[in-house]
Coordinates of C-alpha atoms and ligand atoms in Angstrom, one line a residue:
X1069 CA -12.8 6.9 -9.0
X1070 CA -12.5 8.2 -5.4
X1071 CA -12.9 12.0 -5.1
X1072 CA -10.1 12.2 -2.5
X1073 CA -6.6 12.9 -3.7
X1074 CA -4.2 11.1 -1.4
X1075 CA -0.9 12.8 -0.3
X1076 CA 1.0 9.5 -0.3
X1077 CA 0.0 6.1 -1.6
X1078 CA 2.4 3.3 -0.6
X1079 CA 2.3 0.0 -2.5
X1080 CA 3.7 -2.9 -0.5
X1081 CA 3.8 -4.0 3.1
X1082 CA 7.3 -5.2 3.8
X1083 CA 9.9 -3.3 5.9
X1084 CA 10.2 -0.5 3.3
X1085 CA 6.4 0.0 2.9
X1086 CA 5.8 0.2 6.7
X1087 CA 8.7 2.5 7.3
X1088 CA 7.4 4.8 4.5
X1089 CA 4.0 4.6 6.2
X1090 CA 5.5 5.5 9.6
X1091 CA 7.5 8.4 8.3
X1092 CA 4.7 9.9 6.2
X1093 CA 2.2 9.3 9.0
X1094 CA 4.3 11.2 11.4
X1095 CA 4.6 14.0 8.9
X1096 CA 0.7 14.2 9.1
X1097 CA 0.4 13.1 5.5
X1098 CA -2.2 10.4 6.3
X1099 CA -0.7 7.9 3.9
X1100 CA -2.7 5.1 2.3
X1101 CA -0.9 1.8 2.1
X1102 CA -1.9 -1.1 -0.1
X1103 CA -0.8 -4.2 1.7
X1104 CA -1.5 -6.7 -1.1
X1105 CA -3.4 -10.0 -1.3
X1106 CA -1.7 -13.2 -0.2
X1107 CA -0.3 -15.3 -3.1
X1108 CA 1.3 -18.2 -1.1
X1109 CA 4.2 -19.0 -1.0
X1110 CA 5.7 -16.5 -3.4
X1111 CA 4.1 -13.3 -2.4
X1112 CA 2.6 -12.5 0.9
X1113 CA 1.5 -9.2 2.6
X1114 CA 4.5 -8.4 4.8
X1115 CA 6.9 -9.8 2.2
X1116 CA 9.8 -12.2 2.5
X1117 CA 9.9 -11.8 6.3
X1118 CA 6.6 -13.6 6.5
X1119 CA 8.3 -16.9 5.6
X1120 CA 11.3 -16.3 7.9
X1121 CA 11.5 -17.6 11.4
X1122 CA 13.8 -15.9 13.8
X1123 CA 15.3 -12.5 12.7
X1124 CA 18.4 -11.9 14.7
X1125 CA 20.0 -9.1 12.7
X1126 CA 17.3 -6.4 12.8
X1127 CA 18.6 -3.8 15.2
X1128 CA 16.6 -3.1 18.4
X1129 CA 15.7 -6.7 19.1
X1130 CA 18.4 -8.0 21.4
X1131 CA 17.0 -11.5 21.5
X1132 CA 15.8 -11.6 17.9
X1133 CA 12.2 -11.6 16.7
X1134 CA 10.0 -13.8 14.5
X1135 CA 9.7 -12.3 11.0
X1136 CA 5.9 -12.2 11.0
X1137 CA 6.0 -10.5 14.5
X1138 CA 8.4 -7.9 13.3
X1139 CA 6.0 -7.1 10.4
X1140 CA 3.0 -6.9 12.8
X1141 CA 4.9 -4.4 15.0
X1142 CA 5.9 -2.3 12.0
X1143 CA 2.3 -2.3 10.8
X1144 CA 0.9 -1.2 14.2
X1145 CA 3.6 1.5 14.6
X1146 CA 2.7 2.9 11.1
X1147 CA -1.0 2.7 11.9
X1148 CA -0.5 4.5 15.2
X1149 CA 0.6 7.5 13.3
X1150 CA -2.3 7.5 10.8
X1151 CA -1.2 5.1 8.1
X1152 CA -4.4 3.7 6.6
X1153 CA -4.3 0.2 5.1
X1154 CA -6.2 -1.6 2.3
X1155 CA -5.5 -5.3 1.8
X1156 CA -5.4 -5.2 -2.0
X1157 CA -2.8 -5.3 -4.7
X1158 CA -2.3 -2.4 -7.1
X1159 CA -2.7 -3.8 -10.6
X1160 CA -2.4 -0.7 -12.8
X1161 CA -0.9 2.7 -12.6
X1162 CA -0.9 5.9 -14.7
X1163 CA 2.0 8.2 -13.8
X1164 CA 1.4 10.4 -16.9
X1165 CA -1.6 12.0 -15.0
X1166 CA -1.0 14.4 -12.2
X1167 CA -2.1 13.4 -9.6
X1168 CA -1.2 9.8 -10.4
X1169 CA -3.9 7.2 -10.8
X1170 CA -3.7 3.7 -9.3
X1171 CA -6.2 0.9 -9.8
X1172 CA -6.5 -1.8 -7.1
X1173 CA -7.3 -5.5 -7.4
X1174 CA -11.0 -4.8 -6.5
X1175 CA -11.3 -2.4 -9.4
X1176 CA -11.3 0.8 -7.4
X1177 CA -9.3 3.8 -8.7
X1178 CA -7.3 6.1 -6.4
X1179 CA -5.5 9.3 -7.0
X1180 CA -2.3 10.4 -5.3
X1181 CA 0.2 13.3 -5.4
X1182 CA 3.0 11.0 -4.5
X1183 CA 3.4 7.2 -4.8
X1184 CA 6.0 5.0 -3.1
X1185 CA 6.5 1.6 -4.8
X1186 CA 7.7 -0.8 -2.1
X1187 CA 6.7 -4.2 -3.6
X1188 CA 9.9 -6.1 -2.8
X1189 CA 11.2 -9.1 -4.6
X1190 CA 10.6 -12.8 -4.4
X1191 CA 13.2 -15.5 -4.5
X1192 CA 13.1 -17.7 -7.5
X1193 CA 11.9 -21.3 -6.8
X1194 CA 12.7 -24.5 -8.4
X1195 CA 9.1 -25.8 -8.3
X1196 CA 10.2 -29.3 -7.1
X1197 CA 8.3 -31.6 -4.6
X1198 CA 8.9 -30.7 -1.0
X1199 CA 10.2 -27.2 -1.7
X1200 CA 7.0 -25.4 -0.7
X1201 CA 6.0 -28.0 1.9
X1202 CA 9.2 -27.4 4.0
X1203 CA 9.5 -23.7 3.2
X1204 CA 9.8 -21.3 6.2
X1205 CA 11.1 -23.0 9.3
X1206 CA 11.0 -26.6 8.2
X1207 CA 14.3 -26.8 6.4
X1208 CA 13.9 -24.9 3.1
X1209 CA 15.1 -21.3 3.0
X1210 CA 16.2 -18.7 0.5
X1211 CA 18.2 -16.7 2.9
X1212 CA 21.3 -18.1 4.6
X1213 CA 21.9 -14.9 6.4
X1214 CA 18.5 -15.1 8.0
X1215 CA 18.3 -18.8 8.7
X1216 CA 21.9 -20.2 8.7
X1217 CA 22.3 -20.0 12.5
X1218 CA 19.6 -22.7 12.9
X1219 CA 22.0 -25.2 11.3
X1220 CA 24.8 -25.4 13.8
X1221 CA 27.0 -28.4 13.1
X1222 CA 24.4 -29.7 10.6
X1223 CA 24.8 -30.5 6.9
X1224 CA 23.2 -28.1 4.4
X1225 CA 23.1 -27.6 0.7
X1226 CA 22.7 -24.6 -1.5
X1227 CA 21.5 -24.6 -5.1
X1228 CA 23.0 -22.1 -7.6
X1229 CA 26.3 -21.1 -9.1
X1230 CA 26.2 -17.3 -8.8
X1231 CA 27.6 -14.8 -6.3
X1232 CA 24.6 -15.2 -4.0
X1233 CA 25.2 -19.0 -3.9
X1234 CA 28.9 -18.6 -3.1
X1235 CA 28.2 -15.8 -0.5
X1236 CA 25.5 -17.8 1.2
X1237 CA 27.5 -21.1 1.1
X1238 CA 30.4 -19.3 2.7
X1239 CA 28.1 -17.7 5.3
X1240 CA 26.6 -21.2 6.1
X1241 CA 30.1 -22.6 6.8
X1242 CA 30.2 -20.4 9.9
X1243 CA 27.4 -22.6 11.3
X1244 CA 27.0 -25.8 9.4
X1245 CA 29.5 -28.7 9.6
X1246 CA 29.3 -29.2 5.8
X1247 CA 27.8 -27.3 2.8
X1248 CA 27.1 -28.9 -0.6
X1249 CA 26.8 -26.5 -3.5
X1250 CA 24.6 -28.1 -6.1
X1251 CA 25.1 -26.6 -9.5
X1252 CA 23.6 -27.5 -12.9
X1253 CA 26.8 -26.9 -14.8
X1254 CA 30.5 -27.6 -14.0
X1255 CA 31.4 -23.9 -14.2
X1256 CA 30.3 -21.2 -11.9
X1257 CA 28.7 -17.9 -12.8
X1258 CA 30.1 -16.3 -9.7
X1259 CA 32.9 -13.8 -9.8
X1260 CA 36.4 -15.3 -9.6
X1261 CA 37.1 -14.0 -6.1
X1262 CA 33.9 -15.6 -4.7
X1263 CA 34.7 -18.8 -6.6
X1264 CA 38.2 -18.9 -5.1
X1265 CA 36.9 -18.3 -1.6
X1266 CA 34.4 -21.1 -2.0
X1267 CA 37.0 -23.5 -3.5
X1268 CA 39.4 -22.8 -0.7
X1269 CA 36.8 -23.5 2.0
X1270 CA 37.2 -27.1 3.3
X1271 CA 33.6 -27.3 4.5
X1272 CA 32.2 -26.7 0.9
X1273 CA 31.8 -29.6 -1.5
X1274 CA 30.6 -29.0 -5.0
X1275 CA 28.0 -31.3 -6.7
X1276 CA 28.5 -30.5 -10.4
X1277 CA 26.1 -31.0 -13.3
X1278 CA 23.3 -31.7 -10.9
X1279 CA 19.9 -30.4 -10.2
X1280 CA 17.7 -31.0 -7.1
X1281 CA 14.5 -32.9 -8.1
X1282 CA 13.0 -33.4 -4.6
X1283 CA 13.4 -32.1 -1.1
X1284 CA 13.0 -35.2 1.1
X1285 CA 11.7 -35.4 4.7
X1286 CA 8.9 -36.0 7.1
X1287 CA 8.2 -33.2 9.5
X1288 CA 11.4 -31.4 8.4
X1289 CA 14.0 -31.8 5.7
X1290 CA 16.4 -34.8 5.9
X1291 CA 17.6 -35.1 2.4
X1292 CA 17.7 -33.8 -1.2
X1293 CA 17.3 -36.0 -4.3
X1294 CA 19.6 -34.8 -7.1
X1295 CA 19.8 -35.9 -10.7
X1296 CA 23.0 -35.7 -12.8
X1297 CA 22.0 -33.8 -15.9
X1298 CA 24.3 -35.8 -18.2
X1299 CA 23.9 -39.4 -16.9
X1300 CA 20.4 -39.0 -15.3
X1301 CA 21.7 -40.9 -12.3
X1302 CA 19.8 -40.0 -9.1
X1303 CA 20.9 -40.0 -5.5
X1304 CA 19.8 -38.7 -2.2
X1305 CA 22.2 -36.6 -0.2
X1306 CA 21.4 -36.4 3.5
X1307 CA 21.0 -32.8 4.6
X1308 CA 19.0 -30.8 7.2
X1309 CA 18.9 -27.4 5.4
X1310 CA 18.0 -26.8 1.8
X1311 CA 19.0 -23.3 0.6
X1312 CA 18.1 -21.7 -2.7
X1313 CA 20.2 -19.0 -4.4
X1314 CA 19.0 -19.1 -8.0
X1315 CA 18.2 -15.4 -8.1
X1316 CA 15.3 -13.1 -7.2
X1317 CA 12.4 -11.7 -9.2
X1318 CA 11.5 -8.1 -8.3
X1319 CA 7.8 -7.6 -8.0
X1320 CA 7.6 -4.9 -10.6
X1321 CA 5.4 -6.5 -13.3
X1322 CA 2.6 -3.9 -12.7
X1323 CA 4.9 -1.0 -13.5
X1324 CA 7.0 -2.7 -16.1
X1325 CA 6.3 0.0 -18.8
X1326 CA 5.6 2.9 -16.4
X1327 CA 9.0 3.4 -14.8
X1328 CA 12.5 2.7 -16.0
X1329 CA 13.8 -0.8 -15.1
X1330 CA 17.1 -2.5 -15.2
X1331 CA 17.3 -5.5 -17.5
X1332 CA 16.7 -7.8 -14.6
X1333 CA 13.4 -6.0 -13.7
X1334 CA 14.6 -3.9 -10.8
X1335 CA 13.4 -0.3 -10.7
X1336 CA 16.0 2.3 -11.6
X1337 CA 16.1 5.2 -9.1
X1338 CA 18.1 8.3 -8.5
X1339 CA 19.8 9.1 -5.2
X1340 CA 16.5 10.4 -3.7
X1341 CA 14.6 7.2 -4.6
X1342 CA 12.9 8.9 -7.6
X1343 CA 11.7 6.5 -10.3
X1344 CA 12.9 7.4 -13.8
X1345 CA 11.0 8.0 -17.0
X1346 CA 11.0 4.7 -19.0
X1347 CA 11.3 6.7 -22.3
X1348 CA 14.0 9.0 -21.0
X1349 CA 15.8 7.6 -17.9
X1350 CA 17.7 10.9 -17.5
X1351 CA 14.4 12.4 -16.3
X1352 CA 12.7 11.7 -13.0
X1353 CA 9.0 11.0 -12.6
X1354 CA 7.9 13.7 -10.2
X1355 CA 6.4 12.4 -7.1
X1356 CA 7.0 8.7 -7.8
X1357 CA 9.5 6.8 -5.7
X1358 CA 10.7 3.2 -5.2
X1359 CA 12.0 1.7 -2.0
X1360 CA 13.5 -1.6 -0.9
X1361 CA 14.0 -4.9 -2.7
X1362 CA 12.0 -3.8 -5.8
X1363 CA 14.9 -1.5 -6.7
X1364 CA 17.8 -2.8 -4.5
X1365 CA 19.5 -5.9 -5.9
X1366 CA 22.6 -5.5 -3.8
X1367 CA 21.8 -5.4 -0.1
X1368 CA 18.4 -7.0 0.2
X1369 CA 18.2 -6.8 4.0
X1370 CA 15.2 -5.9 6.1
X1371 CA 17.1 -3.1 7.7
X1372 CA 18.3 -1.6 4.3
X1373 CA 14.7 -1.9 3.0
X1374 CA 13.5 0.0 6.0
X1375 CA 16.2 2.7 5.4
X1376 CA 15.1 3.1 1.7
X1377 CA 11.4 3.4 2.9
X1378 CA 12.5 6.2 5.1
X1379 CA 14.3 8.0 2.3
X1380 CA 11.4 7.7 -0.1
X1381 CA 9.0 9.0 2.5
X1382 CA 11.2 12.0 3.2
X1383 CA 11.6 12.7 -0.5
X1384 CA 7.8 12.5 -0.9
X1385 CA 7.3 14.9 2.0
X1386 CA 9.8 17.4 0.5
X1387 CA 8.1 17.2 -2.8
X1388 CA 4.6 17.8 -1.3
X1389 CA 6.0 20.8 0.5
X1390 CA 7.1 22.4 -2.7
X1391 CA 4.1 21.8 -4.8
X1392 CA 1.7 24.5 -3.6
X1393 CA -2.0 24.5 -3.9
X1394 CA -1.8 26.4 -7.2
X1395 CA 0.1 23.5 -8.8
X1396 CA -2.3 21.0 -7.4
X1397 CA -5.3 23.0 -8.8
X1398 CA -3.6 23.4 -12.2
X1399 CA -3.1 19.6 -12.4
X1400 CA -6.7 18.9 -11.5
X1401 CA -7.9 21.4 -14.2
X1402 CA -5.5 19.8 -16.7
X1403 CA -6.8 16.3 -16.0
X1404 CA -10.4 17.5 -16.1
X1405 CA -9.7 19.1 -19.6
X1406 CA -8.2 15.8 -20.8
X1407 CA -11.1 13.7 -19.6
Ligands
NAP2018 P1 22.6 -15.1 -10.7 O1 24.0 -14.4 -10.9 O2 21.6 -14.9 -11.7 O3 22.9 -16.6 -10.5 C1 21.9 -17.5 -10.4 C2 22.5 -18.9 -10.4 O4 21.4 -19.8 -10.2 C3 23.2 -19.3 -11.7 O5 24.4 -20.0 -11.4 C4 22.2 -20.2 -12.4 O6 22.8 -21.2 -13.1 C5 21.4 -20.8 -11.2 N1 20.0 -21.1 -11.6 C6 19.1 -20.2 -12.1 N2 17.9 -20.9 -12.3 C7 18.2 -22.2 -12.0 C8 17.4 -23.3 -12.0 N3 16.1 -23.3 -12.4 N4 17.9 -24.5 -11.6 C9 19.2 -24.6 -11.2 N5 20.0 -23.5 -11.1 C10 19.5 -22.3 -11.5 O7 22.0 -14.6 -9.3 P2 22.6 -14.1 -8.0 O8 23.7 -15.1 -7.6 O9 21.5 -13.9 -7.0 O10 23.3 -12.7 -8.3 C11 22.5 -11.7 -8.8 C12 23.4 -10.4 -9.0 O11 23.8 -9.9 -7.8 C13 24.6 -10.7 -9.8 O12 24.9 -9.7 -10.6 C14 25.7 -10.9 -8.7 O13 27.0 -10.6 -9.2 C15 25.2 -9.9 -7.7 N6 25.7 -10.3 -6.4 C16 26.9 -9.9 -5.9 C17 27.4 -10.3 -4.7 C18 28.7 -9.8 -4.3 O14 29.4 -9.2 -5.0 N7 29.1 -10.1 -3.0 C19 26.6 -11.1 -3.9 C20 25.4 -11.6 -4.4 C21 24.9 -11.2 -5.6 P3 23.6 -20.9 -14.5 O15 24.9 -20.3 -14.0 O16 23.8 -22.2 -15.1 O17 22.8 -19.9 -15.3

């Protein structure tokens, strides 16, 4: 185990992680950020923006910016203010100890007074042929708000029957000439109001009781092969954009029993981004915060994730200011006695 006790350890390298790194760097806290190992295509250092092309809704970039470029700029900006980076995953944590103990994927242990979990979420995938091949700029996307504008007057489809699918289908109609909603049942999960809006939109056509079984194309997508779940009949629908809205999975497996989670796996936080005690969610875990899509299942935008990263870093900074040297020493002695 490293002798050093870090002021701030940040886990994750998406917009929330880099923003937390920037803020705690500028506060002279010399943060240590674990950027993660690449696990293509689900999980990449840099997060979901690494598989996005043009980002046109991140403020400050009048002409848009490529997702990976935005992440590179954020990284450099955080590093400029002293954020140190290790390209490993964090695989284990112990928040019962003060300072907290974190083990990385290379087997090294680190101690930290504060920890910011910013590991994001990953879109669920269907696992069908063509889905990975055309992902990220070649016609397959899991974010209509990010990529919809590339399908002006084109035909798209979206898979899913929840609120996200309806919201994204409606968003796509601002650009696309037609949007198929492919759903595996003949009843939607989405709220009634979203259903009604989708039903009333003349550009949306529902393909009921069907599942996509292949994304078809050469250099880019030109169709989707669907199978009717009752008749097994197959057909290819010509499309240019294949969108997925079958839910997200928060990347919280490594803390599943260390912090309180919602049933869907998102981290529960208070209004200062504190994580909560899994055994007693009325209690916060001192010094441990979550930021971005790993806790936020509502907004899920790069700019909101960055905002949460900022809040978590400011909360960590305030906490570090109130725990004086005496508290830090007492914790070290306590841990030494336990060992
Ligand atoms: P969701 O409600 O879990 O819906 C996922 C949809 O994908 C379901 O219709 C499901 O089908 C379908 N699906 C899942 N796995 C599939 C598979 N392997 N193959 C084919 N279809 C599959 O997820 P969500 O729409 O992302 O919403 C998540 C939460 O955020 C919800 O609570 C939602 O209300 C909320 N939300 C709210 C808004 C809003 O209020 N504006 C917008 C977005 C999200 P089945 O229905 O058959 O299970």
